[in-house]
Short mmCIF file of C-alpha atoms in Angstrom, two decimals:
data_model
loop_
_atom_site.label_atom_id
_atom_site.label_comp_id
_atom_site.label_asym_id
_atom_site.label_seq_id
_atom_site.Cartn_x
_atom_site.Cartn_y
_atom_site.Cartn_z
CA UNK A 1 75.45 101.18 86.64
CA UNK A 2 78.20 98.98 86.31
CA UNK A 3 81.24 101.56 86.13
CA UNK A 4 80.88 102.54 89.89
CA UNK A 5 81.29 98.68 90.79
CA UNK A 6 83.98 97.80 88.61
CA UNK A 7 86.20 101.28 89.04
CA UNK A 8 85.42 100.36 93.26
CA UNK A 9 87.11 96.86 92.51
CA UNK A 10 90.43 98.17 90.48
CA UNK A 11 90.88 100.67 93.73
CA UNK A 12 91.43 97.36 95.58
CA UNK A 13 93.66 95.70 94.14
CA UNK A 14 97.19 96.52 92.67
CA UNK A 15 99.45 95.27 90.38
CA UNK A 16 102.41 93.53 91.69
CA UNK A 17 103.20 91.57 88.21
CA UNK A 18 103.41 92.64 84.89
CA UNK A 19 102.86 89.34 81.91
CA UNK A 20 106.86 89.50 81.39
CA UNK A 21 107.61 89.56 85.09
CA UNK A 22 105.08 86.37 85.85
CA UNK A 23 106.50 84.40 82.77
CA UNK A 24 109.84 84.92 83.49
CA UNK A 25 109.22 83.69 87.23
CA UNK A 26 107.45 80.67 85.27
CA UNK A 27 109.96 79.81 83.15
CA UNK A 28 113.04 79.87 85.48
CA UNK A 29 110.76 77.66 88.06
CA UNK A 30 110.16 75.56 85.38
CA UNK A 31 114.00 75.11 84.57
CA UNK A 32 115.28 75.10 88.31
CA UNK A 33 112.49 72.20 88.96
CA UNK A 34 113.83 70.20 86.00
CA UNK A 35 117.47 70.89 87.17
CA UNK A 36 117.09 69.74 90.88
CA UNK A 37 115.00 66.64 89.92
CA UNK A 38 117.63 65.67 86.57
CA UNK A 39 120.93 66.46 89.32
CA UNK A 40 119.04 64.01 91.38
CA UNK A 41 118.78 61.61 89.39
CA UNK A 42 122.38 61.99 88.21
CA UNK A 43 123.88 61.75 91.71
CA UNK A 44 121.61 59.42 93.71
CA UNK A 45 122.82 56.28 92.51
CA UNK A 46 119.14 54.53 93.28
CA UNK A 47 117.36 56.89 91.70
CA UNK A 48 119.77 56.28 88.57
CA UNK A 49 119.20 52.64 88.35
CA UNK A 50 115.40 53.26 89.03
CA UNK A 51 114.67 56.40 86.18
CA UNK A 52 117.18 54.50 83.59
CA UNK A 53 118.43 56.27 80.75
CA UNK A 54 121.04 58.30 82.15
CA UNK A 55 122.58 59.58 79.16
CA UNK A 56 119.09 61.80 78.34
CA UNK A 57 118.86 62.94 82.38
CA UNK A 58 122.29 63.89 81.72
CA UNK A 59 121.66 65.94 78.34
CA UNK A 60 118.69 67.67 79.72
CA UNK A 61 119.88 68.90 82.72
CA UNK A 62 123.28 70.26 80.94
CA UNK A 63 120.85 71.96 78.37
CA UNK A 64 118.74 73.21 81.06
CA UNK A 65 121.28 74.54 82.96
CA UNK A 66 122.65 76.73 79.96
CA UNK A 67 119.07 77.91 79.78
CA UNK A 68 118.94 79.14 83.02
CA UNK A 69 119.97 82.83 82.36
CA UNK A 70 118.01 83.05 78.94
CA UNK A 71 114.16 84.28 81.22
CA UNK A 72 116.35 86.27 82.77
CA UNK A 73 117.95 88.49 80.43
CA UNK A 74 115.36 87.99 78.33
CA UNK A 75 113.17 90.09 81.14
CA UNK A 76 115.69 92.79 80.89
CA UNK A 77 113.29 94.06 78.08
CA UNK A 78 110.76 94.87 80.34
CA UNK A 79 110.83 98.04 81.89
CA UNK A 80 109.05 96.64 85.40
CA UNK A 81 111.19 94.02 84.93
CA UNK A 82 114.29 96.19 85.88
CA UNK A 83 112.62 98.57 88.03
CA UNK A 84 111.82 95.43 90.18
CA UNK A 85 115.89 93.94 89.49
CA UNK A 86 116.92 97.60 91.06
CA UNK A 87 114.55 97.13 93.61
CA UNK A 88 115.68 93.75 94.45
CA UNK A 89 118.98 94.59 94.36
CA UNK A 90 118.99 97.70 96.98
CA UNK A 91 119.30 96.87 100.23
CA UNK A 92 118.54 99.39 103.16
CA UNK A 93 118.38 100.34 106.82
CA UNK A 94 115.09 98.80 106.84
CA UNK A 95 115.75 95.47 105.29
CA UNK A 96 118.97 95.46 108.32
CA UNK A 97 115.95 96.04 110.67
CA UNK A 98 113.91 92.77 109.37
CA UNK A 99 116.94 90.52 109.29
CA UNK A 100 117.90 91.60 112.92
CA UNK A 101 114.59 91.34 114.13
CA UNK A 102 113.31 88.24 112.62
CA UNK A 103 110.70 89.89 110.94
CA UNK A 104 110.03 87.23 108.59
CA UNK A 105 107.96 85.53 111.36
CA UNK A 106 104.20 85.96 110.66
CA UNK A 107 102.89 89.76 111.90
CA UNK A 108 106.71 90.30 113.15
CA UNK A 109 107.33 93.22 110.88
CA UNK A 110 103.68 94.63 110.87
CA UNK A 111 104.64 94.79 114.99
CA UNK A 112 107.53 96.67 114.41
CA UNK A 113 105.82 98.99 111.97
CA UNK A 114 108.60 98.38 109.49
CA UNK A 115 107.85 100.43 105.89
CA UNK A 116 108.68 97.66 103.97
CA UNK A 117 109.03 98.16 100.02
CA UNK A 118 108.30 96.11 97.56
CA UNK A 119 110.19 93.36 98.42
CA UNK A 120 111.18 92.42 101.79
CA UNK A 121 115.34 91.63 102.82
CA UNK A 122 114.39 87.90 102.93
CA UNK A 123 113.00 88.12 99.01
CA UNK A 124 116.38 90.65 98.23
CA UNK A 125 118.30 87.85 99.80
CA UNK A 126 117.14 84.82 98.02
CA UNK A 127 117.36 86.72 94.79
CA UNK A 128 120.85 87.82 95.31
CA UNK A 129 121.29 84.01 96.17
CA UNK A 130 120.13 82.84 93.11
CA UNK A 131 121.62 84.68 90.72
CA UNK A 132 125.31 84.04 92.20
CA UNK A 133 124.58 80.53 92.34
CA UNK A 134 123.16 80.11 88.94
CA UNK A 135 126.23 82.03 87.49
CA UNK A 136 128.78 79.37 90.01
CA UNK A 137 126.83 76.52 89.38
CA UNK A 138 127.02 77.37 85.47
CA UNK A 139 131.17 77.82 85.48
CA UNK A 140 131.08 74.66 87.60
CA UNK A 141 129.09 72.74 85.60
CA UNK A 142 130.63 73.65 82.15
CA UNK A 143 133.97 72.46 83.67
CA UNK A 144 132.48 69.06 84.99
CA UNK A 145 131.08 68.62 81.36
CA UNK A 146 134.17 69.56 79.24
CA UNK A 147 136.97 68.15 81.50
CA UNK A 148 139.35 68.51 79.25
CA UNK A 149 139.66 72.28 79.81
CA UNK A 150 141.14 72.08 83.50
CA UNK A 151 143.51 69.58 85.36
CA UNK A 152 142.14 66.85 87.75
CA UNK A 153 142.80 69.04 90.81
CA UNK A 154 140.57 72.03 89.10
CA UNK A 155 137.61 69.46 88.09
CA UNK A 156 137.38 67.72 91.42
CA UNK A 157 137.18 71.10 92.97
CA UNK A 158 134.25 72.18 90.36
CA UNK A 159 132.65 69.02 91.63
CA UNK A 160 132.76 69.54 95.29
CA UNK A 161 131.44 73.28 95.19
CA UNK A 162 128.90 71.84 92.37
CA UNK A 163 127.35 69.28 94.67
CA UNK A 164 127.18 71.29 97.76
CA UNK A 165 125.99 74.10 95.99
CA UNK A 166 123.12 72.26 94.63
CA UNK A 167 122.06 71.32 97.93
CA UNK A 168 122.33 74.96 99.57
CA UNK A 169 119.77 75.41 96.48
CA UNK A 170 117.37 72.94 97.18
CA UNK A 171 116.64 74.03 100.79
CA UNK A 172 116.46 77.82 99.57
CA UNK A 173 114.01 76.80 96.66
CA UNK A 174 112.36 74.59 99.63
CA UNK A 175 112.08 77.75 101.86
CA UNK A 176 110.80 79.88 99.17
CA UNK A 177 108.31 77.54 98.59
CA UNK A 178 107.26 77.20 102.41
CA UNK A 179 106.86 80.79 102.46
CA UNK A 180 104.78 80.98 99.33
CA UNK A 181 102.51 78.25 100.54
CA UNK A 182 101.53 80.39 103.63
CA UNK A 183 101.08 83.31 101.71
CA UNK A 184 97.72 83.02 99.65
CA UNK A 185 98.06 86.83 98.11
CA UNK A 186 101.88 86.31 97.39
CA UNK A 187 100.59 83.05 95.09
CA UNK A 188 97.92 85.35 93.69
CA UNK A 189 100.40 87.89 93.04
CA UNK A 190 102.15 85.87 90.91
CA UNK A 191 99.71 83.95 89.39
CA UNK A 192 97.41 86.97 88.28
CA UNK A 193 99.90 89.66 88.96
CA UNK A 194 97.31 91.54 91.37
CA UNK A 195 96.94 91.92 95.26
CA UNK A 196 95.03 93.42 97.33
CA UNK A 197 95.42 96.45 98.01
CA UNK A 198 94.89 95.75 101.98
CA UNK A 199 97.64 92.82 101.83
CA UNK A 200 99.82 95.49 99.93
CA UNK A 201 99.47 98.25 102.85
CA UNK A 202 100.18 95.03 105.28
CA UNK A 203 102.99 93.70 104.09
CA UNK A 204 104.47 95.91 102.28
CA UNK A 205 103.38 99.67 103.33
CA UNK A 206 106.21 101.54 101.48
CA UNK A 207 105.44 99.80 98.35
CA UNK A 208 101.90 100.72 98.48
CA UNK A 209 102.37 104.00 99.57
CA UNK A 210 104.39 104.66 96.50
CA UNK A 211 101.77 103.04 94.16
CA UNK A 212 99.25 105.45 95.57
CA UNK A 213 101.22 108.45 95.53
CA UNK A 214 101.64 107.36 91.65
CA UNK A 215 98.11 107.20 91.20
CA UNK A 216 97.47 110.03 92.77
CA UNK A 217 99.64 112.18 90.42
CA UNK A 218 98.75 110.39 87.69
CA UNK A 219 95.13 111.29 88.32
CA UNK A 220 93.51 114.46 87.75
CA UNK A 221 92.00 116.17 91.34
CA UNK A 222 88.81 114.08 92.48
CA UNK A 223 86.07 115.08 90.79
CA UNK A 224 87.12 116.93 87.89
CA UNK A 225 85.98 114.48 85.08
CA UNK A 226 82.52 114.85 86.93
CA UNK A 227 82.72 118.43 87.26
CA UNK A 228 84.37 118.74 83.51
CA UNK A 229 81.35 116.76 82.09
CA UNK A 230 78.56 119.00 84.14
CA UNK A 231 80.13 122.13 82.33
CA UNK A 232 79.56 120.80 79.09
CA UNK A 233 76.27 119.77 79.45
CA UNK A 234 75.91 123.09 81.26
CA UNK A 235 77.51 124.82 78.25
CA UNK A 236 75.37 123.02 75.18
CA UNK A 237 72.24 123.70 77.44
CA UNK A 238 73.47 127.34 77.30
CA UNK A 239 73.54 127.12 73.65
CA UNK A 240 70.45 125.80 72.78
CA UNK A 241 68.55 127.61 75.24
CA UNK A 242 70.43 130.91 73.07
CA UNK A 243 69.17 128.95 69.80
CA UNK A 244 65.60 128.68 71.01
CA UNK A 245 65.53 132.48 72.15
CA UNK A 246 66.84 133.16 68.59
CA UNK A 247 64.52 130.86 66.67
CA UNK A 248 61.61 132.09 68.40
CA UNK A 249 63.05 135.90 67.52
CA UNK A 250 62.90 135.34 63.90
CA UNK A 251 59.83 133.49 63.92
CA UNK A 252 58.28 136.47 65.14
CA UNK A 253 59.81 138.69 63.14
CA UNK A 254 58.50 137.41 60.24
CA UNK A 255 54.99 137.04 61.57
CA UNK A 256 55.42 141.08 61.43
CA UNK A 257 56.23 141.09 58.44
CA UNK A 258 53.50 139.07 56.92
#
């Protein structure tokens, strides 16, 4: 009795995560976190005094920082991993359409019936973000650390796009947050790696359009297992009706004979 109720529950929901996808999310969080609040620490002068040990903040943020990629390309293993990195890093007439119409205010782009995949041009963006920054803020960061590789001009440069860049990073990791924090399924999504399949069709109609089309040719036609299953037990009810008929044949036949 139970099969009916739990197949009726996996129809609504759909899987937005895979395990690899949710840990590498986890683990760059994890090192971005201990970047921004180590680069604090290291360039707020109060914060210095007050957290001590300066040396360590110093070490753990350079080590961190090297880290960064490793989740990353690490995820490149995973197959939804890059189907989701291709994903991300397509952008279309439609994600044009939710950047010029400020669709990443709440029910903006269900209003304009936009078929959004996916992931929406604001998620696109702040990936695309990311990854430059992480790869600028590396270089920039390797020659702050090693100044003897580059001339005074080339260091103070590094330092200036360092700095600033680490701010631009701070209110994008803010933002992303924000957004996150209003979006109960989103969180669930990445905590669990399912939605529902209603916020799915919502949000992001294209996307769950395609997941059903790939369940729907992944299945066979509605019914059949049912209808597959009657035949058999149509088919050994055939046979042992036949055996009966025969059994009670020969028992006859040799009540003639005796």
């Amino acid at each position: 009795m139970s099969r009916p109720a739990e197949a009726g529950r996996v129809r609504r929901r759909i899987e937005r995560f895979t395990r690899a996808e949710r840990w590498v999310h986890r683990v760059t969080a994890a090192l971005m976190l201990t970047l921004m609040a180590t680069g604090a620490v290291l360039y707020l002068p109060s914060l210095s005094v007050w957290i001590g040990h300066r040396p360590m903040v110093a070490l753990i943020h350079l080590y961190s920082g090297f880290a960064l990629p490793i989740p990353m390309a690490a995820g490149l293993f995973s197959r939804a991993y890059r189907a989701d990195v291709r994903r991300l890093s397509r952008h279309t007439d439609v994600d044009r359409e939710w950047l010029h119409h400020r669709a990443w205010r709440e029910d903006r782009a269900r209003e304009l019936t936009l078929p959004v995949g996916k992931f929406n041009a604001g998620q696109k963006l702040n990936a695309s973000f990311q990854c430059g920054a992480i790869l600028v803020m590396a270089g920039t960061g390797t020659l702050m650390w090693f100044p003897h590789l580059v001339g005074v001009s080339a260091r103070t440069g590094a330092t200036f796009v360092h700095d600033w860049l680490a701010l631009a990073i701070g209110f994008v990791v803010i933002g992303h947050v924000w957004f996150a924090v209003n979006d109960r399924q989103a969180r669930t999504g990445m905590r669990t790696g399912w939605v529902t399949r209603g916020w799915a069709e919502r949000e992001h109609p294209a996307w769950a359009a395609e997941v059903a089309a790939e369940e729907g040719s992944g299945e066979d036609a509605p019914g059949s297992d049912a209808l597959s299953e009657a035949e058999d037990r149509a088919a050994r009810g055939e046979a042992g009706a036949r055996d009966r008929v025969e059994g009670r044949a020969v028992h006859q036949a040799r009540a003639w004979d005796r």
